[in-house]
Coordinates of C-alpha atoms in Angstrom, one line a residue:
M1 CA 40.6 -6.8 18.5
S2 CA 36.8 -6.9 17.5
E3 CA 34.7 -3.9 17.9
E4 CA 31.4 -4.2 19.3
R5 CA 28.4 -3.1 17.3
P6 CA 25.4 -1.8 19.2
E7 CA 22.5 -4.0 18.3
K8 CA 19.8 -2.9 15.6
T9 CA 16.5 -2.7 17.3
K10 CA 14.2 -4.1 14.8
R11 CA 11.4 -1.9 13.9
P12 CA 8.1 -3.6 14.0
Q13 CA 6.0 -3.7 10.7
Q14 CA 2.8 -1.9 10.6
V15 CA 0.0 -1.6 7.6
Y16 CA -0.6 1.2 5.7
T17 CA -3.6 2.6 3.6
L18 CA -2.7 3.7 0.3
V19 CA -4.3 5.1 -2.9
V20 CA -2.1 4.6 -6.0
E21 CA -3.1 6.3 -9.5
V22 CA -1.9 4.4 -12.1
G23 CA -2.1 5.3 -15.9
R24 CA -1.9 3.3 -18.8
H25 CA 0.8 0.6 -19.9
D26 CA 0.5 -2.1 -22.1
G27 CA -0.5 -5.6 -20.3
D28 CA -1.8 -3.6 -17.3
G29 CA -5.1 -5.5 -17.3
L30 CA -7.2 -2.3 -17.2
P31 CA -10.5 -2.2 -19.6
D32 CA -9.8 -0.6 -22.8
N33 CA -11.7 2.4 -22.4
A34 CA -10.0 3.2 -19.2
T35 CA -7.5 6.1 -18.9
G36 CA -6.1 4.9 -15.9
A37 CA -7.3 3.8 -12.3
A38 CA -7.0 4.0 -8.8
L39 CA -5.8 1.2 -6.5
L40 CA -6.7 1.0 -2.7
C41 CA -3.9 -0.8 -1.3
Y42 CA -2.7 -2.0 2.2
A43 CA 1.1 -2.3 2.2
S44 CA 3.2 -3.3 5.0
G45 CA 6.2 -1.5 6.1
V46 CA 8.5 -0.5 9.0
D47 CA 7.4 3.1 7.8
E48 CA 5.2 4.8 5.4
A49 CA 8.0 5.5 3.0
E50 CA 8.9 1.7 2.9
A51 CA 5.4 0.7 2.2
V52 CA 5.0 2.9 -0.8
R53 CA 8.5 2.1 -2.3
E54 CA 7.3 -1.6 -1.9
T55 CA 3.7 -1.0 -3.2
V56 CA 5.3 1.1 -6.6
A57 CA 8.1 -1.7 -7.2
I58 CA 5.5 -4.5 -6.9
L59 CA 2.8 -2.3 -9.3
K60 CA 5.6 -2.0 -11.7
Q61 CA 6.4 -5.6 -11.8
A62 CA 2.5 -6.1 -12.5
D63 CA 3.0 -3.9 -15.7
M64 CA 1.0 -1.1 -13.8
A65 CA 2.4 2.6 -14.4
P66 CA 2.1 4.2 -11.0
L67 CA 2.0 8.1 -11.1
D68 CA 0.9 9.1 -7.5
V69 CA 0.5 7.8 -4.0
T70 CA -1.6 9.2 -1.2
G71 CA -1.1 7.9 2.0
Y72 CA -3.8 7.5 4.7
G73 CA -1.6 6.0 7.7
T74 CA -1.9 3.0 9.9
L75 CA -5.0 1.5 11.0
E76 CA -4.6 3.5 14.1
D77 CA -4.4 6.6 12.3
R78 CA -7.2 6.0 10.5
L79 CA -9.4 5.3 13.6
R80 CA -8.0 8.4 15.4
D81 CA -9.4 10.4 12.5
G82 CA -12.6 8.9 13.0
P83 CA -13.9 7.1 10.0
E84 CA -15.0 3.5 10.6
V85 CA -12.8 0.6 9.2
S86 CA -14.8 -2.1 8.3
D87 CA -14.1 -6.1 9.1
E88 CA -13.3 -6.6 5.8
E89 CA -10.6 -3.9 5.7
H90 CA -9.5 -5.1 9.0
E91 CA -8.9 -8.6 7.5
L92 CA -7.0 -7.3 4.7
M93 CA -4.9 -5.2 6.8
E94 CA -4.0 -8.4 8.8
R95 CA -3.3 -10.2 5.8
A96 CA -0.8 -7.7 4.4
L97 CA 1.0 -7.8 7.8
A98 CA 0.9 -11.5 7.9
E99 CA 2.5 -11.9 4.5
N100 CA 4.6 -8.9 4.7
S101 CA 3.2 -8.0 1.4
V102 CA 0.7 -5.7 -0.6
V103 CA -2.7 -6.3 -1.0
V104 CA -4.5 -4.5 -3.8
A105 CA -8.1 -4.4 -2.1
Q106 CA -10.1 -2.2 -5.1
V107 CA -9.3 -1.2 -8.7
T108 CA -11.5 1.7 -9.9
P109 CA -10.5 2.4 -13.7
F110 CA -11.0 6.0 -14.7
T111 CA -13.4 6.4 -18.0
G112 CA -14.4 9.4 -19.7
D113 CA -17.5 9.3 -17.0
N114 CA -15.2 9.6 -13.8
A115 CA -11.9 10.7 -15.0

């Protein structure tokens, strides 16, 4: 006798805007005088928690040292909150969704001047 399992509904992927603060780690590729950096990322996931987990895992594989992640929600969340989203950001978000990946859009190293 076989038990019928209810079909799991697959939740759609969404793209989340994340800012990840990283510290120093050997091989991280940051300038020698940097104490860390902020990375603007667009990451796909079924929810923000999954997007954060995937982003942290990928950054660790890239010899980065993630310290803190701040989420700014989905494109819809950001548009609802008011700030305009550029065409370039839209394209990067679409890429992250199409590739089911994490796109690092900007890296801002922290130095003595901006730390």
